[in-house]
CSV table of C-alpha atoms in Angstrom, one decimal:
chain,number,residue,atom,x,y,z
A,1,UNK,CA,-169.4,71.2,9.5
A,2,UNK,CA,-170.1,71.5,13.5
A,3,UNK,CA,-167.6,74.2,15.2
A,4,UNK,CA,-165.4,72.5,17.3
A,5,UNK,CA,-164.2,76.2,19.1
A,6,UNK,CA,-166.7,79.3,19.5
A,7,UNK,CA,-165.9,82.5,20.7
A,8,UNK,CA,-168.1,85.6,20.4
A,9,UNK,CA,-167.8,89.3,21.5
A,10,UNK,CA,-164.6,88.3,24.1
A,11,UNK,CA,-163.4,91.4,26.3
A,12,UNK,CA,-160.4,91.0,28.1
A,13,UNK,CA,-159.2,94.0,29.7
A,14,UNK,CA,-155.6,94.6,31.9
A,15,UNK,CA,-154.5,96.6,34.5
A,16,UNK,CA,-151.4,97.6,36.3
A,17,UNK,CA,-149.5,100.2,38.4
A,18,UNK,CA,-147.7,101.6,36.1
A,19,UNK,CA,-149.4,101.0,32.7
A,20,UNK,CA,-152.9,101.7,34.0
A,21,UNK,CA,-155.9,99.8,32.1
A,22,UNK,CA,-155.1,98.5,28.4
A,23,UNK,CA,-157.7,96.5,26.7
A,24,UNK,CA,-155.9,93.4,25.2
A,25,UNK,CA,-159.3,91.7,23.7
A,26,UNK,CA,-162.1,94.0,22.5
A,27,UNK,CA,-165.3,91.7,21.0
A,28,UNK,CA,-163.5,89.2,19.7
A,29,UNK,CA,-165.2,86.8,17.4
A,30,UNK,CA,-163.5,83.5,15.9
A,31,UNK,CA,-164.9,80.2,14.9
A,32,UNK,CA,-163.1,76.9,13.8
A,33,UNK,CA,-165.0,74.2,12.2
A,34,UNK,CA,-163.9,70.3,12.9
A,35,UNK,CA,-161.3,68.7,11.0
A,36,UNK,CA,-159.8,71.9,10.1
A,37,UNK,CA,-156.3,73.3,10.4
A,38,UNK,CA,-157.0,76.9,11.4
A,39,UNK,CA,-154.4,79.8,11.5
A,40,UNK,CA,-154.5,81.7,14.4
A,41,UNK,CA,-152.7,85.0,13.3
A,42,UNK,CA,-151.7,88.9,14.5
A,43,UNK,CA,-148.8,90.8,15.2
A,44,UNK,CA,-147.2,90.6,18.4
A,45,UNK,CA,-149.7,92.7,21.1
A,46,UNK,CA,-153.0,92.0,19.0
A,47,UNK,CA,-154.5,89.4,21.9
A,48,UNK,CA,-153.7,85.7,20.3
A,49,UNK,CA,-152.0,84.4,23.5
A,50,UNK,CA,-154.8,86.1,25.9
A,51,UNK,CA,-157.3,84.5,23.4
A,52,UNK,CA,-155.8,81.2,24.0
A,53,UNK,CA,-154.8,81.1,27.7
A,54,UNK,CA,-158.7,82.7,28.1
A,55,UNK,CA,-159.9,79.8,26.2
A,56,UNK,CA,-158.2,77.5,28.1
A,57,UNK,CA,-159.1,79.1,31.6
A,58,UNK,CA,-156.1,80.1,32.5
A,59,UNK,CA,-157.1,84.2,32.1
A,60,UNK,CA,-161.0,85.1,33.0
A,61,UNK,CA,-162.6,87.3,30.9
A,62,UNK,CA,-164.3,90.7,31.2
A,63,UNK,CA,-167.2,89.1,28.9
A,64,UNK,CA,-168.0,87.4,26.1
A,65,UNK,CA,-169.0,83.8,25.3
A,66,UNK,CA,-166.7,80.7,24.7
A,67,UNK,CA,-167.7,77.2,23.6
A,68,UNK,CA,-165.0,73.7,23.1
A,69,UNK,CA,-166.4,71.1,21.6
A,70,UNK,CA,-169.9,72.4,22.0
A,71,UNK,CA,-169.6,72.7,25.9
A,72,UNK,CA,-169.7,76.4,27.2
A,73,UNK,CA,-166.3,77.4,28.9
A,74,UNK,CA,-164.6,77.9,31.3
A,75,UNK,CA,-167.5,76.0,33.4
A,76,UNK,CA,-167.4,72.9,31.2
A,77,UNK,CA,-163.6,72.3,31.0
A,78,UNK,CA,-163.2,69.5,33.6
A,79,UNK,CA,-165.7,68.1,30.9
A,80,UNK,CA,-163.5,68.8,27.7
A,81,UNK,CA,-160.0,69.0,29.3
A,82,UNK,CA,-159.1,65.6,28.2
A,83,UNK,CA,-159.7,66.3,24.6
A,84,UNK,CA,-157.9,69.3,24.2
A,85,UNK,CA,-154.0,69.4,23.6
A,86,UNK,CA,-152.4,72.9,23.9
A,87,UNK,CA,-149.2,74.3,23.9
A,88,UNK,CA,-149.4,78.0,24.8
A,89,UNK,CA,-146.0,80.1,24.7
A,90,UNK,CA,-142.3,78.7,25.7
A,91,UNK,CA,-142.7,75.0,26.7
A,92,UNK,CA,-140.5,74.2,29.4
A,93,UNK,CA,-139.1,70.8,30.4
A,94,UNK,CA,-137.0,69.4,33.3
A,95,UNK,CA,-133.3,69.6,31.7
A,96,UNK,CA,-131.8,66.0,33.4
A,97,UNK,CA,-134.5,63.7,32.1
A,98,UNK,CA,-134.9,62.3,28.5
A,99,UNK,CA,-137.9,62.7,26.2
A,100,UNK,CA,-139.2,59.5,26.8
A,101,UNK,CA,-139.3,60.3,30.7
A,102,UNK,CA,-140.8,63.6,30.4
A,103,UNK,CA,-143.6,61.9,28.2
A,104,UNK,CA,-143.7,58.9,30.4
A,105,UNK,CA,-144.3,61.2,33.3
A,106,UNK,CA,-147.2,63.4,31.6
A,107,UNK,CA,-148.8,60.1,30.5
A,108,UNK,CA,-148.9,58.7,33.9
A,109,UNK,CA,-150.5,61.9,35.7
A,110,UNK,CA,-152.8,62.6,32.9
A,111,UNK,CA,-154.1,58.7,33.0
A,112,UNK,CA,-152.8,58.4,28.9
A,113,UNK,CA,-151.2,54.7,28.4
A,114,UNK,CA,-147.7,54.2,28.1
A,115,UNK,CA,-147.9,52.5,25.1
A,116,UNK,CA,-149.0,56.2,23.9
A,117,UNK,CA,-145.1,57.6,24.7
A,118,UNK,CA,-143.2,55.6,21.6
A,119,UNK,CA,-146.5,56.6,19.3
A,120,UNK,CA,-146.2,60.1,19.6
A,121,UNK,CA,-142.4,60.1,19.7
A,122,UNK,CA,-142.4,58.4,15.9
A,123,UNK,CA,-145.1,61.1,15.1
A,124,UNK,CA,-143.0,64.4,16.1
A,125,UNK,CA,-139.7,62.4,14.6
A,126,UNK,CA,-138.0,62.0,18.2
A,127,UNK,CA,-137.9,58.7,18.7
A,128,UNK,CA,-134.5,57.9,17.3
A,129,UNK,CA,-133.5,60.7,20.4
A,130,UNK,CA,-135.6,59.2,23.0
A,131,UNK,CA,-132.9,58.8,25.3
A,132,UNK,CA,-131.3,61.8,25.2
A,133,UNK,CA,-131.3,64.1,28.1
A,134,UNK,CA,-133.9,67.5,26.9
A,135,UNK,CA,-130.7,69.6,27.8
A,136,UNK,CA,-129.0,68.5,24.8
A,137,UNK,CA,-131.8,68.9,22.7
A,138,UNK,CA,-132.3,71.9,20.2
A,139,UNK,CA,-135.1,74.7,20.6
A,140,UNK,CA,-136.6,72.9,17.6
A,141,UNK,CA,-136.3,69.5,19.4
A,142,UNK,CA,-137.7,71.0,22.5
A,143,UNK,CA,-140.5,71.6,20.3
A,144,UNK,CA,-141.4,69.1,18.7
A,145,UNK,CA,-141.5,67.3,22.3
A,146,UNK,CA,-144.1,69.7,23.2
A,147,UNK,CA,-146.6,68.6,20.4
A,148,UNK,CA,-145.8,65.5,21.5
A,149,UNK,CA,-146.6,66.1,24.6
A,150,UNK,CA,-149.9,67.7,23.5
A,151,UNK,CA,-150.4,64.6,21.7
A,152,UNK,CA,-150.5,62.0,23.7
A,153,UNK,CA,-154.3,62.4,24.8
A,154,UNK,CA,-154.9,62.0,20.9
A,155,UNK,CA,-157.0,65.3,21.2
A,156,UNK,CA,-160.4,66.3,19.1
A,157,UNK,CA,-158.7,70.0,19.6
A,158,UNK,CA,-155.1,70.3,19.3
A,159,UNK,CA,-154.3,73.5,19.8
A,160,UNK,CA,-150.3,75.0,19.0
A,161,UNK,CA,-148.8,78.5,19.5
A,162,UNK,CA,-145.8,78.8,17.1
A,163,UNK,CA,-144.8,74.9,16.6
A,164,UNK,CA,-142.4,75.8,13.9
A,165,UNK,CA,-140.3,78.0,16.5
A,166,UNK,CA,-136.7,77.3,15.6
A,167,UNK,CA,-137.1,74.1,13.2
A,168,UNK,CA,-134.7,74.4,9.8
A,169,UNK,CA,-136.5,74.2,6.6
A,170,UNK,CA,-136.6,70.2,6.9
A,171,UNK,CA,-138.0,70.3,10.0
A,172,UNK,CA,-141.1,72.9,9.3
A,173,UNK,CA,-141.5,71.0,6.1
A,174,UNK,CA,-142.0,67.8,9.0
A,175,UNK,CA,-144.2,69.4,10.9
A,176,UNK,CA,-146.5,70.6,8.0
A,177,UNK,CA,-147.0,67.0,6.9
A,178,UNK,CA,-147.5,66.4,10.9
A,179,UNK,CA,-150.5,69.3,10.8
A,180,UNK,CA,-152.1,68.0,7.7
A,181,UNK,CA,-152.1,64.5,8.7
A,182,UNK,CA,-153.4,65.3,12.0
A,183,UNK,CA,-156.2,66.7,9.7
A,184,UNK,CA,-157.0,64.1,8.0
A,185,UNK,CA,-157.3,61.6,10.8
A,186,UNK,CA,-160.2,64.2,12.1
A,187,UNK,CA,-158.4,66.3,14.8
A,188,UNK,CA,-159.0,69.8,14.5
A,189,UNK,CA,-155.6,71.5,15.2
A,190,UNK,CA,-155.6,75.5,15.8
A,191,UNK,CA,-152.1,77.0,15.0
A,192,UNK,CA,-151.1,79.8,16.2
A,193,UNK,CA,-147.8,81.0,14.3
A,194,UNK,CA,-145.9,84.6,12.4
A,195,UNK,CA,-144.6,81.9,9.3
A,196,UNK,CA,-147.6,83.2,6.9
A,197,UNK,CA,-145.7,81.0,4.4
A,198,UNK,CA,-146.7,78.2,5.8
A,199,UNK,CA,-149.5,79.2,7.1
A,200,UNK,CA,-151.1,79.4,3.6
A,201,UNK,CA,-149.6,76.0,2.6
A,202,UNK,CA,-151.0,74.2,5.8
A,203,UNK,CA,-154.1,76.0,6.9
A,204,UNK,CA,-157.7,75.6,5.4
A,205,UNK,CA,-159.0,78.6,7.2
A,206,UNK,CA,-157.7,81.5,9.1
A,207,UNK,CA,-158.4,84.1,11.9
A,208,UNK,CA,-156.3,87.4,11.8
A,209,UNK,CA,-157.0,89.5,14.7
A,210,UNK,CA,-155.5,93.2,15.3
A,211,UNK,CA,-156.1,95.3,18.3
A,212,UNK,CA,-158.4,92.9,20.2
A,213,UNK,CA,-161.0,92.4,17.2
A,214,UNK,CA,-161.1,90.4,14.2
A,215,UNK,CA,-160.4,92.1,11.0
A,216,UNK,CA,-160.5,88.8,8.6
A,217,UNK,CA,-161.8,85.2,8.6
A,218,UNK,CA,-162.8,82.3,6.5
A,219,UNK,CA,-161.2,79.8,4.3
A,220,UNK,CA,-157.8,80.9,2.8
A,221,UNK,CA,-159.1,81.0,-0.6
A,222,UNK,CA,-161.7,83.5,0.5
A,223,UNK,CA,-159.8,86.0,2.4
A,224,UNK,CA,-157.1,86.1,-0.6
A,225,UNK,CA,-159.7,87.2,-2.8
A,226,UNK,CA,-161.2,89.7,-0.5
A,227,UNK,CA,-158.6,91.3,0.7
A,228,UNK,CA,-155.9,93.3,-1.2
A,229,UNK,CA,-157.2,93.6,-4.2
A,230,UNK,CA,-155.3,96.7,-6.0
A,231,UNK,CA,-151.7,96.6,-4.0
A,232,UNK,CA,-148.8,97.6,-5.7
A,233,UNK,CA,-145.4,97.5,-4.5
A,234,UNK,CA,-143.0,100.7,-4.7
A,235,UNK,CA,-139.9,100.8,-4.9
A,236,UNK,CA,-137.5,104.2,-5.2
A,237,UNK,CA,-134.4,105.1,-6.1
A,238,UNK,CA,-133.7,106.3,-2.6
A,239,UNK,CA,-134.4,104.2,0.1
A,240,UNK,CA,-133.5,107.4,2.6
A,241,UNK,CA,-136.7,108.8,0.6
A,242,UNK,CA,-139.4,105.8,1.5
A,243,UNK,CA,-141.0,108.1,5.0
A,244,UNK,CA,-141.4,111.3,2.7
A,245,UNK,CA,-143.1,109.0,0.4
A,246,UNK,CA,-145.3,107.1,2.5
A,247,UNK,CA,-146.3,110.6,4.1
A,248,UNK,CA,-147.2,111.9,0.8
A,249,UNK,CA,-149.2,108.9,-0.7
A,250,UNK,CA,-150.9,108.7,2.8
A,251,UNK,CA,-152.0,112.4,2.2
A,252,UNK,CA,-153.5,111.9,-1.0
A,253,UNK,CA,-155.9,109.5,0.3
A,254,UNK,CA,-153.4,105.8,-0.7
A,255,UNK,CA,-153.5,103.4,2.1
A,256,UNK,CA,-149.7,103.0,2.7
A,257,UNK,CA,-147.5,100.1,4.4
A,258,UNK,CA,-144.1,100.5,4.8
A,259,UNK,CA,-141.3,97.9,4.4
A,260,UNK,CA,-138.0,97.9,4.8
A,261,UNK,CA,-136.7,98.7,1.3
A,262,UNK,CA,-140.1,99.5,-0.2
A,263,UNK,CA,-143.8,100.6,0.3
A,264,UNK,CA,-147.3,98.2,-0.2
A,265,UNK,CA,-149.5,101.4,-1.5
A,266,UNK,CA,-153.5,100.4,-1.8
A,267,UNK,CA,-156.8,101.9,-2.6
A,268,UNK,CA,-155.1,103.8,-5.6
A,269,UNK,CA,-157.3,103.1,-9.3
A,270,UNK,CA,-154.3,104.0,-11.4
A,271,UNK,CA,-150.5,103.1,-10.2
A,272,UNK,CA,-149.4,105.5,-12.8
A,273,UNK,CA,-151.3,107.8,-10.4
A,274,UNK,CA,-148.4,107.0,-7.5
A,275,UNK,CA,-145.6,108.0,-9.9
A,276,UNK,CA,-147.3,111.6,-11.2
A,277,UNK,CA,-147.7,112.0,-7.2
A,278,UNK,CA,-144.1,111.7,-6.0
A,279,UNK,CA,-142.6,112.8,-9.0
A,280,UNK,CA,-144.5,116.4,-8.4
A,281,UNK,CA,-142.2,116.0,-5.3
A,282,UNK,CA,-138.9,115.0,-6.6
A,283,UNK,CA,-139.2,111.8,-5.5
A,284,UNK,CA,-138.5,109.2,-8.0
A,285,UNK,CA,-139.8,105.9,-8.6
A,286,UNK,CA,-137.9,102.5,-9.8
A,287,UNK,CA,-140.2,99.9,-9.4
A,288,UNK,CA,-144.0,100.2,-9.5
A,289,UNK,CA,-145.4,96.4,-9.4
A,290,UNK,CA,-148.7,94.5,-8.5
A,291,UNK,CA,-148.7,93.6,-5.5
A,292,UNK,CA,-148.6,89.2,-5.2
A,293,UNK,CA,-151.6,88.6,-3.5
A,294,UNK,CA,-150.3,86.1,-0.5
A,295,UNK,CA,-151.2,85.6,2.8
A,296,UNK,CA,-148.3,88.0,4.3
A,297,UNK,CA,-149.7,91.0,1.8
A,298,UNK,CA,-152.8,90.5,3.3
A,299,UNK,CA,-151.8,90.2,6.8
A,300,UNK,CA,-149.3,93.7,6.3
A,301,UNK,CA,-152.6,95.6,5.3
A,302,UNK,CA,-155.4,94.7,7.8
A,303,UNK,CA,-152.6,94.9,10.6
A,304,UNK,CA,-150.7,98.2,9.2
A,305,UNK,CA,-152.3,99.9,12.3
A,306,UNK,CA,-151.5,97.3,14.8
A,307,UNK,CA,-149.9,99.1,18.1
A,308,UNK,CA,-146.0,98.6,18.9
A,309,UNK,CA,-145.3,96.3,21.7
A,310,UNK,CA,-145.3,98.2,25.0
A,311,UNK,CA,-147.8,100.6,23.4
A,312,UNK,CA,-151.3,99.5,24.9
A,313,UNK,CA,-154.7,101.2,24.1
A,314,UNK,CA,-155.9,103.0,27.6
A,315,UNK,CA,-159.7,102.2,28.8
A,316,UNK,CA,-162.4,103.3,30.9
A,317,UNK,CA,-161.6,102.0,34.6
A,318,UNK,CA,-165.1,101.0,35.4
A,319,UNK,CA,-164.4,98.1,33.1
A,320,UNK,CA,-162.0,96.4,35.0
A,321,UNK,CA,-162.0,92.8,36.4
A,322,UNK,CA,-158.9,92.7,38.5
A,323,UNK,CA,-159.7,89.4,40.9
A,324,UNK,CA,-157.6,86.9,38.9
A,325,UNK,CA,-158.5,83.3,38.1
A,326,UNK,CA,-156.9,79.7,38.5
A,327,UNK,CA,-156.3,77.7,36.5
A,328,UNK,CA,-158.8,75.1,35.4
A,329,UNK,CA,-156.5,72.2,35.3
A,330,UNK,CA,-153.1,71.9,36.5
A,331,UNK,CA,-150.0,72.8,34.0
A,332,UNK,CA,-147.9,70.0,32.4
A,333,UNK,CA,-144.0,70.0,32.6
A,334,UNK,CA,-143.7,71.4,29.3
A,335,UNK,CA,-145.9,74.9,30.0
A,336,UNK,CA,-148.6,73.0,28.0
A,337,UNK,CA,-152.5,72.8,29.4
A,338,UNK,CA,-154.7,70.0,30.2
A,339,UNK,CA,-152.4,66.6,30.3
């Protein structure tokens, strides 16, 4: 297959007052093929949205090589604008009109026919609500108007930071089928979202990133295989004793992710070994289980040393690029890029 988004060895590095340098992107490599539905995932901090908004010009980078659509960017995106879709972070909408205006209004500045509104309304399941003002909407309405809004251009590259934010079961369950059957029509959609559940149900490949760098890619299949092989799930029968615990396996050489009422242990050959270990301590086990191996227990381990929010790595100061850049196309209504 022919990648429809390239990015090799990003850099993106930050710099304030107060915080001083952090590094938010450090060599970042990530490739999505076309027709794909790719998960776009990391804890909160790792670099996803910089990725994004640098992929979309909205951030320049300190280095590094991006490509849409086979065009290098940012200097090709007047080229390729108009067949990307992107929602990147909060949408945000003007509260007095209705769907159908906002939509109406996006199509007319971005050139997209009007006919286009009504289509993309029945797609996202809004247009029984077209009329409504967006103030009385839901945040789960609100965004499924900003898909739609992403839509209208009927993209190659549709790309979507955390669509599911605030649907009910029913309407994630919609907007899985939505994702797949974007798919198959031949869009490549890019979703960026912290559901791993569905995540694993919708997407054919995935990109986990932690600390600025990739730690795991390729289809789902394959990085479920790979990766946490040998996990087992501990439980005790004090959950006041889970830090001594995780201290204590961590000592003897276990790789060790805590949880709110248990520990994911790895890298042990015999989970009778983990018992002998903290019962030496009196510290007493009552569940000792393989651990499932899902998307979330593989995400948890290659992101176990993923940094706090407000806790940034510092960096050299030479490195720094502080001149910041424009935008390469003006922002939609919605907080969305390239309509």
């Amino acid at each position: 297959m022919a990648a429809v988004l390239e990015i090799e060895g990003l850099r993106k590095t930050y710099r304030s007052r107060r915080r001083g340098a952090r590094r938010a992107l450090d060599g970042f490599d990530m490739v999505v093929e076309a027709g794909q539905v790719h998960g776009f995932l990391g804890p909160n901090g790792s670099g996803k949205t910089t990725t994004l908004r640098t992929l979309l010009g909205l951030i320049r980078p300190n280095g590094g090589r991006m490509a849409i659509l086979g065009r290098e960017v940012p200097a090709a995106l007047p080229e390729v604008a108009g067949r990307v879709g992107a929602i990147v972070e909060s949408p945000q909408f003007f509260p007095h009109f209705t769907a159908r205006d906002t939509l109406s209004l996006l199509a007319g500045a971005g050139g997209v026919p009007q006919r286009r509104v009504l289509e993309v309304l029945e797609l996202v399941g809004l247009r029984e609500r077209a009329g409504e003002r967006v103030r009385t909407y839901s945040l789960g309405m609100k965004q499924r108007l900003a898909v739609a809004s992403a839509l209208l251009k009927e993209p190659a590259l549709l790309i979507l930071d955390e669509p599911a934010n605030g649907l009910d079961p029913g309407g994630i369950r919609e907007m899985r089928t939505l994702m797949r059957d974007l798919a198959a029509s031949g869009m490549t959609v890019v979703l960026s979202s912290h559901i791993l559940g569905e995540v694993q149900l919708i997407c054919d490949s995935v990109t986990i990133i932690s600390l600025g760098r990739r730690v795991a890619a390729g289809p789902v299949a394959e990085v479920l295989a790979e990766h946490s092989a040998g996990g087992v799930r501990v439980r005790l029968e004090a959950v006041t004793d889970l830090p001594a615990a995780a201290d204590l396996l961590a000592r003897s050489g276990a790789r060790v992710t805590p949880q709110q009422d248990h520990l994911l242990v790895y890298g042990v050959d015999k989970p009778a070994d983990i018992t002998r270990t903290l019962a030496g301590h009196d510290l007493f086990v009552s569940e000792l289980a393989p651990v499932t191996v899902d998307l979330e227990s593989v995400f948890l381990e290659l992101t176990a040393t993923a940094p706090v929010p407000g806790q940034h790595r510092q960096v050299d100061q030479s490195t720094v690029v502080t001149k910041p850049s424009g935008p390469a196309t003006s922002g939609s209504a919605n907080g969305g890029w390239g309509v």
